């Protein structure tokens, strides 16, 4: 655990330093060369600064979320949520960073689910972003929404990268990142899937992973309870206690 924490601190330092260096570099370039830069160059540099700022914000939010989870202060407000709408919103957010990707969404169920809307959005964005980040050369992400008895099943599948079965549980551990060539070329702090798992468990759900070869793929499967008035009422009563 000490080795993992040490690696996490090293990774976190790198994750912070990289966007800060970009923000400082491009802002200084603009300040020093404002008159000589055309509008297109200014727009490009401002876009980079905005993206790197968002990267920093996401990192800080992940660290704060871990703190909440570890302290047990992460409360949920369970309500009736339109899963289809929630997934479409998350796709729109992630697609802004992966404009040349195809997010193919197949809907086999339109029943509402019981969830904390804001936390569900965070879960979906984490899973979709993770799928796009590790899709290698393939730029196709398949999303499927269906029912299984009393639960909604949301699967997110990418192609080109597979995960060895021995890592299926470990990837949801805090700080953990699979040691591979992608680790050194892909941004990540080892917190996203840990947070995702705990947010889902807190809402009565779960997440699992499947993977295979020929073709290589990885599929994350999110499970959440379907909305029922009784469950919603129970959630409100528990919250009041």
PDB file of C-alpha atoms in Angstrom:
ATOM      1  CA  UNK A   1       0.000   0.000   0.000  1.00  0.00           C
ATOM      2  CA  UNK A   2       2.882   2.381   0.772  1.00  0.00           C
ATOM      3  CA  UNK A   3       4.340   1.697  -2.682  1.00  0.00           C
ATOM      4  CA  UNK A   4       0.945   2.368  -4.296  1.00  0.00           C
ATOM      5  CA  UNK A   5       0.534   5.628  -2.339  1.00  0.00           C
ATOM      6  CA  UNK A   6       4.028   6.727  -3.312  1.00  0.00           C
ATOM      7  CA  UNK A   7       3.259   6.036  -6.963  1.00  0.00           C
ATOM      8  CA  UNK A   8      -0.061   7.880  -6.633  1.00  0.00           C
ATOM      9  CA  UNK A   9       1.666  10.974  -5.212  1.00  0.00           C
ATOM     10  CA  UNK A  10       4.158  10.845  -8.078  1.00  0.00           C
ATOM     11  CA  UNK A  11       1.341  10.478 -10.604  1.00  0.00           C
ATOM     12  CA  UNK A  12      -0.703  13.244  -8.976  1.00  0.00           C
ATOM     13  CA  UNK A  13       2.287  15.589  -9.054  1.00  0.00           C
ATOM     14  CA  UNK A  14       2.718  14.869 -12.763  1.00  0.00           C
ATOM     15  CA  UNK A  15      -1.000  15.291 -13.428  1.00  0.00           C
ATOM     16  CA  UNK A  16      -0.936  18.710 -11.744  1.00  0.00           C
ATOM     17  CA  UNK A  17       2.344  19.905 -13.243  1.00  0.00           C
ATOM     18  CA  UNK A  18       1.436  19.125 -16.861  1.00  0.00           C
ATOM     19  CA  UNK A  19      -1.719  21.286 -17.147  1.00  0.00           C
ATOM     20  CA  UNK A  20      -0.169  24.070 -15.034  1.00  0.00           C
ATOM     21  CA  UNK A  21       2.818  24.161 -17.382  1.00  0.00           C
ATOM     22  CA  UNK A  22       0.497  24.369 -20.394  1.00  0.00           C
ATOM     23  CA  UNK A  23      -1.652  27.101 -18.830  1.00  0.00           C
ATOM     24  CA  UNK A  24       1.384  29.176 -17.856  1.00  0.00           C
ATOM     25  CA  UNK A  25       3.130  28.640 -21.195  1.00  0.00           C
ATOM     26  CA  UNK A  26       0.228  29.530 -23.464  1.00  0.00           C
ATOM     27  CA  UNK A  27      -0.959  32.461 -21.327  1.00  0.00           C
ATOM     28  CA  UNK A  28       2.588  33.893 -21.276  1.00  0.00           C
ATOM     29  CA  UNK A  29       2.839  33.439 -25.050  1.00  0.00           C
ATOM     30  CA  UNK A  30      -0.396  35.371 -25.497  1.00  0.00           C
ATOM     31  CA  UNK A  31       0.674  38.164 -23.147  1.00  0.00           C
ATOM     32  CA  UNK A  32       4.084  38.543 -24.809  1.00  0.00           C
ATOM     33  CA  UNK A  33       2.834  38.296 -28.403  1.00  0.00           C
ATOM     34  CA  UNK A  34      -0.746  39.597 -28.302  1.00  0.00           C
ATOM     35  CA  UNK A  35      -0.381  42.034 -31.192  1.00  0.00           C
ATOM     36  CA  UNK A  36       1.307  39.535 -33.506  1.00  0.00           C
ATOM     37  CA  UNK A  37      -1.166  36.690 -32.931  1.00  0.00           C
ATOM     38  CA  UNK A  38      -4.182  36.435 -35.228  1.00  0.00           C
ATOM     39  CA  UNK A  39      -7.686  35.598 -33.966  1.00  0.00           C
ATOM     40  CA  UNK A  40      -7.390  31.923 -34.894  1.00  0.00           C
ATOM     41  CA  UNK A  41      -4.172  31.515 -32.900  1.00  0.00           C
ATOM     42  CA  UNK A  42      -5.665  33.316 -29.892  1.00  0.00           C
ATOM     43  CA  UNK A  43      -8.735  31.085 -30.035  1.00  0.00           C
ATOM     44  CA  UNK A  44      -6.542  27.970 -30.212  1.00  0.00           C
ATOM     45  CA  UNK A  45      -4.404  29.025 -27.242  1.00  0.00           C
ATOM     46  CA  UNK A  46      -7.460  29.998 -25.150  1.00  0.00           C
ATOM     47  CA  UNK A  47      -9.047  26.638 -25.952  1.00  0.00           C
ATOM     48  CA  UNK A  48      -5.942  24.829 -24.688  1.00  0.00           C
ATOM     49  CA  UNK A  49      -5.947  26.929 -21.493  1.00  0.00           C
ATOM     50  CA  UNK A  50      -9.650  26.180 -20.938  1.00  0.00           C
ATOM     51  CA  UNK A  51      -9.183  22.430 -21.502  1.00  0.00           C
ATOM     52  CA  UNK A  52      -6.180  22.225 -19.187  1.00  0.00           C
ATOM     53  CA  UNK A  53      -8.045  24.242 -16.527  1.00  0.00           C
ATOM     54  CA  UNK A  54     -10.920  21.756 -16.716  1.00  0.00           C
ATOM     55  CA  UNK A  55      -8.431  18.919 -16.365  1.00  0.00           C
ATOM     56  CA  UNK A  56      -7.185  20.471 -13.125  1.00  0.00           C
ATOM     57  CA  UNK A  57     -10.736  20.978 -11.860  1.00  0.00           C
ATOM     58  CA  UNK A  58     -11.563  17.314 -12.573  1.00  0.00           C
ATOM     59  CA  UNK A  59      -8.463  16.206 -10.703  1.00  0.00           C
ATOM     60  CA  UNK A  60      -9.315  18.334  -7.653  1.00  0.00           C
ATOM     61  CA  UNK A  61     -12.918  17.062  -7.708  1.00  0.00           C
ATOM     62  CA  UNK A  62     -11.673  13.466  -7.778  1.00  0.00           C
ATOM     63  CA  UNK A  63      -9.438  14.048  -4.760  1.00  0.00           C
ATOM     64  CA  UNK A  64     -12.310  15.740  -2.875  1.00  0.00           C
ATOM     65  CA  UNK A  65     -14.653  12.883  -3.765  1.00  0.00           C
ATOM     66  CA  UNK A  66     -12.170  10.349  -2.405  1.00  0.00           C
ATOM     67  CA  UNK A  67     -11.989  12.370   0.817  1.00  0.00           C
ATOM     68  CA  UNK A  68     -15.792  12.311   1.109  1.00  0.00           C
ATOM     69  CA  UNK A  69     -15.949   8.580   0.447  1.00  0.00           C
ATOM     70  CA  UNK A  70     -13.236   7.793   2.999  1.00  0.00           C
ATOM     71  CA  UNK A  71     -14.883   9.968   5.655  1.00  0.00           C
ATOM     72  CA  UNK A  72     -18.351   8.478   5.046  1.00  0.00           C
ATOM     73  CA  UNK A  73     -19.773  11.951   4.377  1.00  0.00           C
ATOM     74  CA  UNK A  74     -20.918  11.220   0.839  1.00  0.00           C
ATOM     75  CA  UNK A  75     -24.743  11.469   1.101  1.00  0.00           C
ATOM     76  CA  UNK A  76     -27.109  10.547  -1.704  1.00  0.00           C
ATOM     77  CA  UNK A  77     -30.379  12.153  -2.789  1.00  0.00           C
ATOM     78  CA  UNK A  78     -32.188   9.321  -4.534  1.00  0.00           C
ATOM     79  CA  UNK A  79     -34.853  10.372  -7.043  1.00  0.00           C
ATOM     80  CA  UNK A  80     -36.580   9.178 -10.188  1.00  0.00           C
ATOM     81  CA  UNK A  81     -34.097   9.553 -13.066  1.00  0.00           C
ATOM     82  CA  UNK A  82     -34.594   9.164 -16.810  1.00  0.00           C
ATOM     83  CA  UNK A  83     -31.653   6.879 -17.656  1.00  0.00           C
ATOM     84  CA  UNK A  84     -31.850   7.593 -21.388  1.00  0.00           C
ATOM     85  CA  UNK A  85     -31.634  11.348 -20.811  1.00  0.00           C
ATOM     86  CA  UNK A  86     -28.815  10.964 -18.276  1.00  0.00           C
ATOM     87  CA  UNK A  87     -26.754   8.882 -20.727  1.00  0.00           C
ATOM     88  CA  UNK A  88     -27.346  11.331 -23.590  1.00  0.00           C
ATOM     89  CA  UNK A  89     -26.210  14.223 -21.358  1.00  0.00           C
ATOM     90  CA  UNK A  90     -23.030  12.342 -20.391  1.00  0.00           C
ATOM     91  CA  UNK A  91     -22.293  11.467 -24.029  1.00  0.00           C
ATOM     92  CA  UNK A  92     -22.579  15.150 -24.978  1.00  0.00           C
ATOM     93  CA  UNK A  93     -20.089  16.137 -22.256  1.00  0.00           C
ATOM     94  CA  UNK A  94     -17.521  13.473 -23.174  1.00  0.00           C
ATOM     95  CA  UNK A  95     -17.918  13.912 -26.929  1.00  0.00           C
ATOM     96  CA  UNK A  96     -16.805  17.536 -26.552  1.00  0.00           C
ATOM     97  CA  UNK A  97     -13.332  16.151 -25.767  1.00  0.00           C
ATOM     98  CA  UNK A  98     -13.504  13.335 -28.346  1.00  0.00           C
ATOM     99  CA  UNK A  99     -15.118  15.011 -31.333  1.00  0.00           C
ATOM    100  CA  UNK A 100     -13.994  12.395 -33.868  1.00  0.00           C
ATOM    101  CA  UNK A 101     -15.381   9.452 -31.852  1.00  0.00           C
ATOM    102  CA  UNK A 102     -18.652   7.679 -32.587  1.00  0.00           C
ATOM    103  CA  UNK A 103     -20.764   7.065 -29.462  1.00  0.00           C
ATOM    104  CA  UNK A 104     -23.353   4.510 -30.582  1.00  0.00           C
ATOM    105  CA  UNK A 105     -26.229   4.399 -28.080  1.00  0.00           C
ATOM    106  CA  UNK A 106     -28.694   1.484 -28.253  1.00  0.00           C
ATOM    107  CA  UNK A 107     -31.831   1.773 -26.106  1.00  0.00           C
ATOM    108  CA  UNK A 108     -33.684  -1.415 -25.148  1.00  0.00           C
ATOM    109  CA  UNK A 109     -35.466   0.063 -22.130  1.00  0.00           C
ATOM    110  CA  UNK A 110     -37.063   3.393 -21.256  1.00  0.00           C
ATOM    111  CA  UNK A 111     -37.929   2.703 -17.624  1.00  0.00           C
ATOM    112  CA  UNK A 112     -36.790   5.220 -15.015  1.00  0.00           C
ATOM    113  CA  UNK A 113     -34.143   4.323 -12.457  1.00  0.00           C
ATOM    114  CA  UNK A 114     -33.593   5.217  -8.817  1.00  0.00           C
ATOM    115  CA  UNK A 115     -30.397   7.258  -8.448  1.00  0.00           C
ATOM    116  CA  UNK A 116     -28.766  10.482  -7.333  1.00  0.00           C
ATOM    117  CA  UNK A 117     -28.808  12.437 -10.603  1.00  0.00           C
ATOM    118  CA  UNK A 118     -25.573  14.383 -10.081  1.00  0.00           C
ATOM    119  CA  UNK A 119     -23.634  11.327  -8.949  1.00  0.00           C
ATOM    120  CA  UNK A 120     -25.059   9.277 -11.819  1.00  0.00           C
ATOM    121  CA  UNK A 121     -23.813  11.923 -14.251  1.00  0.00           C
ATOM    122  CA  UNK A 122     -20.355  11.695 -12.696  1.00  0.00           C
ATOM    123  CA  UNK A 123     -20.415   7.895 -12.967  1.00  0.00           C
ATOM    124  CA  UNK A 124     -21.457   7.938 -16.623  1.00  0.00           C
ATOM    125  CA  UNK A 125     -18.927  10.615 -17.579  1.00  0.00           C
ATOM    126  CA  UNK A 126     -16.149   8.684 -15.804  1.00  0.00           C
ATOM    127  CA  UNK A 127     -17.005   5.415 -17.560  1.00  0.00           C
ATOM    128  CA  UNK A 128     -17.440   6.998 -21.009  1.00  0.00           C
ATOM    129  CA  UNK A 129     -14.265   9.047 -20.683  1.00  0.00           C
ATOM    130  CA  UNK A 130     -12.364   5.964 -19.544  1.00  0.00           C
ATOM    131  CA  UNK A 131     -13.660   3.991 -22.545  1.00  0.00           C
ATOM    132  CA  UNK A 132     -12.601   6.706 -24.994  1.00  0.00           C
ATOM    133  CA  UNK A 133      -9.243   7.260 -23.293  1.00  0.00           C
ATOM    134  CA  UNK A 134      -8.282   3.581 -23.581  1.00  0.00           C
ATOM    135  CA  UNK A 135      -9.826   2.815 -26.961  1.00  0.00           C
ATOM    136  CA  UNK A 136      -6.409   2.899 -28.635  1.00  0.00           C
ATOM    137  CA  UNK A 137      -6.863   3.269 -32.417  1.00  0.00           C
ATOM    138  CA  UNK A 138     -10.579   2.455 -32.498  1.00  0.00           C
ATOM    139  CA  UNK A 139     -12.863   5.455 -32.150  1.00  0.00           C
ATOM    140  CA  UNK A 140     -16.126   3.609 -31.621  1.00  0.00           C
ATOM    141  CA  UNK A 141     -17.812   3.424 -28.216  1.00  0.00           C
ATOM    142  CA  UNK A 142     -20.907   1.262 -27.862  1.00  0.00           C
ATOM    143  CA  UNK A 143     -23.426   2.113 -25.133  1.00  0.00           C
ATOM    144  CA  UNK A 144     -26.387  -0.117 -24.347  1.00  0.00           C
ATOM    145  CA  UNK A 145     -29.317   0.424 -21.961  1.00  0.00           C
ATOM    146  CA  UNK A 146     -31.545  -2.511 -21.024  1.00  0.00           C
ATOM    147  CA  UNK A 147     -33.417  -4.073 -18.090  1.00  0.00           C
ATOM    148  CA  UNK A 148     -32.659  -7.219 -16.124  1.00  0.00           C
ATOM    149  CA  UNK A 149     -35.462  -8.027 -13.689  1.00  0.00           C
ATOM    150  CA  UNK A 150     -35.446  -5.150 -11.151  1.00  0.00           C
ATOM    151  CA  UNK A 151     -32.331  -3.439 -12.461  1.00  0.00           C
ATOM    152  CA  UNK A 152     -31.256  -1.227 -15.318  1.00  0.00           C
ATOM    153  CA  UNK A 153     -28.086  -2.368 -17.065  1.00  0.00           C
ATOM    154  CA  UNK A 154     -25.873   0.239 -18.746  1.00  0.00           C
ATOM    155  CA  UNK A 155     -22.918  -1.174 -20.657  1.00  0.00           C
ATOM    156  CA  UNK A 156     -20.078   0.840 -22.193  1.00  0.00           C
ATOM    157  CA  UNK A 157     -17.782  -1.013 -24.596  1.00  0.00           C
ATOM    158  CA  UNK A 158     -14.617   0.045 -26.387  1.00  0.00           C
ATOM    159  CA  UNK A 159     -12.401  -1.790 -28.848  1.00  0.00           C
ATOM    160  CA  UNK A 160      -8.665  -2.191 -29.310  1.00  0.00           C
ATOM    161  CA  UNK A 161      -7.637  -2.678 -25.672  1.00  0.00           C
ATOM    162  CA  UNK A 162      -8.378  -5.673 -23.462  1.00  0.00           C
ATOM    163  CA  UNK A 163      -7.925  -6.147 -19.712  1.00  0.00           C
ATOM    164  CA  UNK A 164      -6.440  -9.299 -18.215  1.00  0.00           C
ATOM    165  CA  UNK A 165      -8.904 -11.062 -15.927  1.00  0.00           C
ATOM    166  CA  UNK A 166      -6.465 -10.846 -13.000  1.00  0.00           C
ATOM    167  CA  UNK A 167      -7.028  -7.056 -12.980  1.00  0.00           C
ATOM    168  CA  UNK A 168     -10.854  -7.148 -13.011  1.00  0.00           C
ATOM    169  CA  UNK A 169     -11.134  -6.369  -9.286  1.00  0.00           C
ATOM    170  CA  UNK A 170      -7.908  -4.401  -8.847  1.00  0.00           C
ATOM    171  CA  UNK A 171      -8.818  -1.646 -11.318  1.00  0.00           C
ATOM    172  CA  UNK A 172     -11.518  -0.476  -8.886  1.00  0.00           C
ATOM    173  CA  UNK A 173      -8.986  -0.061  -6.059  1.00  0.00           C
ATOM    174  CA  UNK A 174      -7.884   3.394  -4.982  1.00  0.00           C
ATOM    175  CA  UNK A 175      -4.705   4.635  -6.735  1.00  0.00           C
ATOM    176  CA  UNK A 176      -4.479   1.511  -8.928  1.00  0.00           C
ATOM    177  CA  UNK A 177      -3.477   1.688 -12.602  1.00  0.00           C
ATOM    178  CA  UNK A 178      -2.614  -1.332 -14.749  1.00  0.00           C
ATOM    179  CA  UNK A 179       1.097  -1.440 -15.504  1.00  0.00           C
ATOM    180  CA  UNK A 180       1.254  -1.378 -19.306  1.00  0.00           C
ATOM    181  CA  UNK A 181       2.567   0.752 -22.164  1.00  0.00           C
ATOM    182  CA  UNK A 182      -0.696   2.732 -22.024  1.00  0.00           C
ATOM    183  CA  UNK A 183       0.042   3.819 -18.461  1.00  0.00           C
ATOM    184  CA  UNK A 184       2.905   6.072 -19.545  1.00  0.00           C
ATOM    185  CA  UNK A 185       1.020   7.535 -22.512  1.00  0.00           C
ATOM    186  CA  UNK A 186      -2.451   8.002 -21.004  1.00  0.00           C
ATOM    187  CA  UNK A 187      -3.444  10.592 -18.414  1.00  0.00           C
ATOM    188  CA  UNK A 188      -4.886   9.234 -15.200  1.00  0.00           C
ATOM    189  CA  UNK A 189      -4.607   9.356 -11.409  1.00  0.00           C
ATOM    190  CA  UNK A 190      -6.017   5.939 -10.542  1.00  0.00           C
ATOM    191  CA  UNK A 191      -9.063   7.453  -8.838  1.00  0.00           C
ATOM    192  CA  UNK A 192     -11.800   7.501 -11.485  1.00  0.00           C
ATOM    193  CA  UNK A 193     -12.940   3.874 -11.301  1.00  0.00           C
ATOM    194  CA  UNK A 194     -12.531   3.775  -7.505  1.00  0.00           C
ATOM    195  CA  UNK A 195     -14.878   6.763  -7.200  1.00  0.00           C
ATOM    196  CA  UNK A 196     -17.270   5.312  -9.770  1.00  0.00           C
ATOM    197  CA  UNK A 197     -17.527   2.016  -7.894  1.00  0.00           C
ATOM    198  CA  UNK A 198     -18.239   3.669  -4.534  1.00  0.00           C
ATOM    199  CA  UNK A 199     -20.778   6.115  -5.947  1.00  0.00           C
ATOM    200  CA  UNK A 200     -22.689   3.235  -7.516  1.00  0.00           C
ATOM    201  CA  UNK A 201     -22.598   1.079  -4.388  1.00  0.00           C
ATOM    202  CA  UNK A 202     -23.907   4.076  -2.432  1.00  0.00           C
ATOM    203  CA  UNK A 203     -26.888   4.240  -4.798  1.00  0.00           C
ATOM    204  CA  UNK A 204     -27.624   0.519  -4.514  1.00  0.00           C
ATOM    205  CA  UNK A 205     -25.829  -0.298  -7.754  1.00  0.00           C
ATOM    206  CA  UNK A 206     -22.565  -1.835  -8.887  1.00  0.00           C
ATOM    207  CA  UNK A 207     -20.062  -1.978 -11.746  1.00  0.00           C
ATOM    208  CA  UNK A 208     -18.275  -4.946 -13.320  1.00  0.00           C
ATOM    209  CA  UNK A 209     -15.876  -5.353 -16.209  1.00  0.00           C
ATOM    210  CA  UNK A 210     -15.692  -7.864 -19.060  1.00  0.00           C
ATOM    211  CA  UNK A 211     -12.930  -8.169 -21.613  1.00  0.00           C
ATOM    212  CA  UNK A 212     -11.822 -10.402 -24.453  1.00  0.00           C
ATOM    213  CA  UNK A 213      -9.727 -10.902 -27.568  1.00  0.00           C
ATOM    214  CA  UNK A 214     -10.452 -11.267 -31.294  1.00  0.00           C
ATOM    215  CA  UNK A 215     -11.474  -8.537 -31.412  1.00  0.00           C
ATOM    216  CA  UNK A 216      -9.908  -6.981 -28.316  1.00  0.00           C
ATOM    217  CA  UNK A 217     -12.474  -5.132 -26.230  1.00  0.00           C
ATOM    218  CA  UNK A 218     -13.262  -3.948 -22.722  1.00  0.00           C
ATOM    219  CA  UNK A 219     -16.805  -3.540 -21.435  1.00  0.00           C
ATOM    220  CA  UNK A 220     -17.879  -1.851 -18.206  1.00  0.00           C
ATOM    221  CA  UNK A 221     -21.335  -2.856 -16.977  1.00  0.00           C
ATOM    222  CA  UNK A 222     -23.194  -0.529 -14.611  1.00  0.00           C
ATOM    223  CA  UNK A 223     -26.168  -1.862 -12.644  1.00  0.00           C
ATOM    224  CA  UNK A 224     -28.737   0.376 -10.928  1.00  0.00           C
ATOM    225  CA  UNK A 225     -32.179  -0.360  -9.448  1.00  0.00           C
ATOM    226  CA  UNK A 226     -35.259   0.534 -11.467  1.00  0.00           C
ATOM    227  CA  UNK A 227     -37.399   3.262  -9.966  1.00  0.00           C
ATOM    228  CA  UNK A 228     -40.163   2.121  -7.650  1.00  0.00           C
ATOM    229  CA  UNK A 229     -42.270   4.432  -5.481  1.00  0.00           C
ATOM    230  CA  UNK A 230     -41.625   2.239  -2.446  1.00  0.00           C
ATOM    231  CA  UNK A 231     -37.843   2.453  -2.876  1.00  0.00           C
ATOM    232  CA  UNK A 232     -37.964   6.217  -3.400  1.00  0.00           C
ATOM    233  CA  UNK A 233     -40.083   6.657  -0.268  1.00  0.00           C
ATOM    234  CA  UNK A 234     -37.730   4.444   1.736  1.00  0.00           C
ATOM    235  CA  UNK A 235     -34.761   6.496   0.520  1.00  0.00           C
ATOM    236  CA  UNK A 236     -36.416   9.744   1.662  1.00  0.00           C
ATOM    237  CA  UNK A 237     -37.269   8.258   5.066  1.00  0.00           C
ATOM    238  CA  UNK A 238     -33.722   6.963   5.551  1.00  0.00           C
ATOM    239  CA  UNK A 239     -32.390  10.379   4.575  1.00  0.00           C
ATOM    240  CA  UNK A 240     -34.619  12.028   7.195  1.00  0.00           C
ATOM    241  CA  UNK A 241     -33.243   9.760   9.911  1.00  0.00           C
TER     242      UNK A 241
END
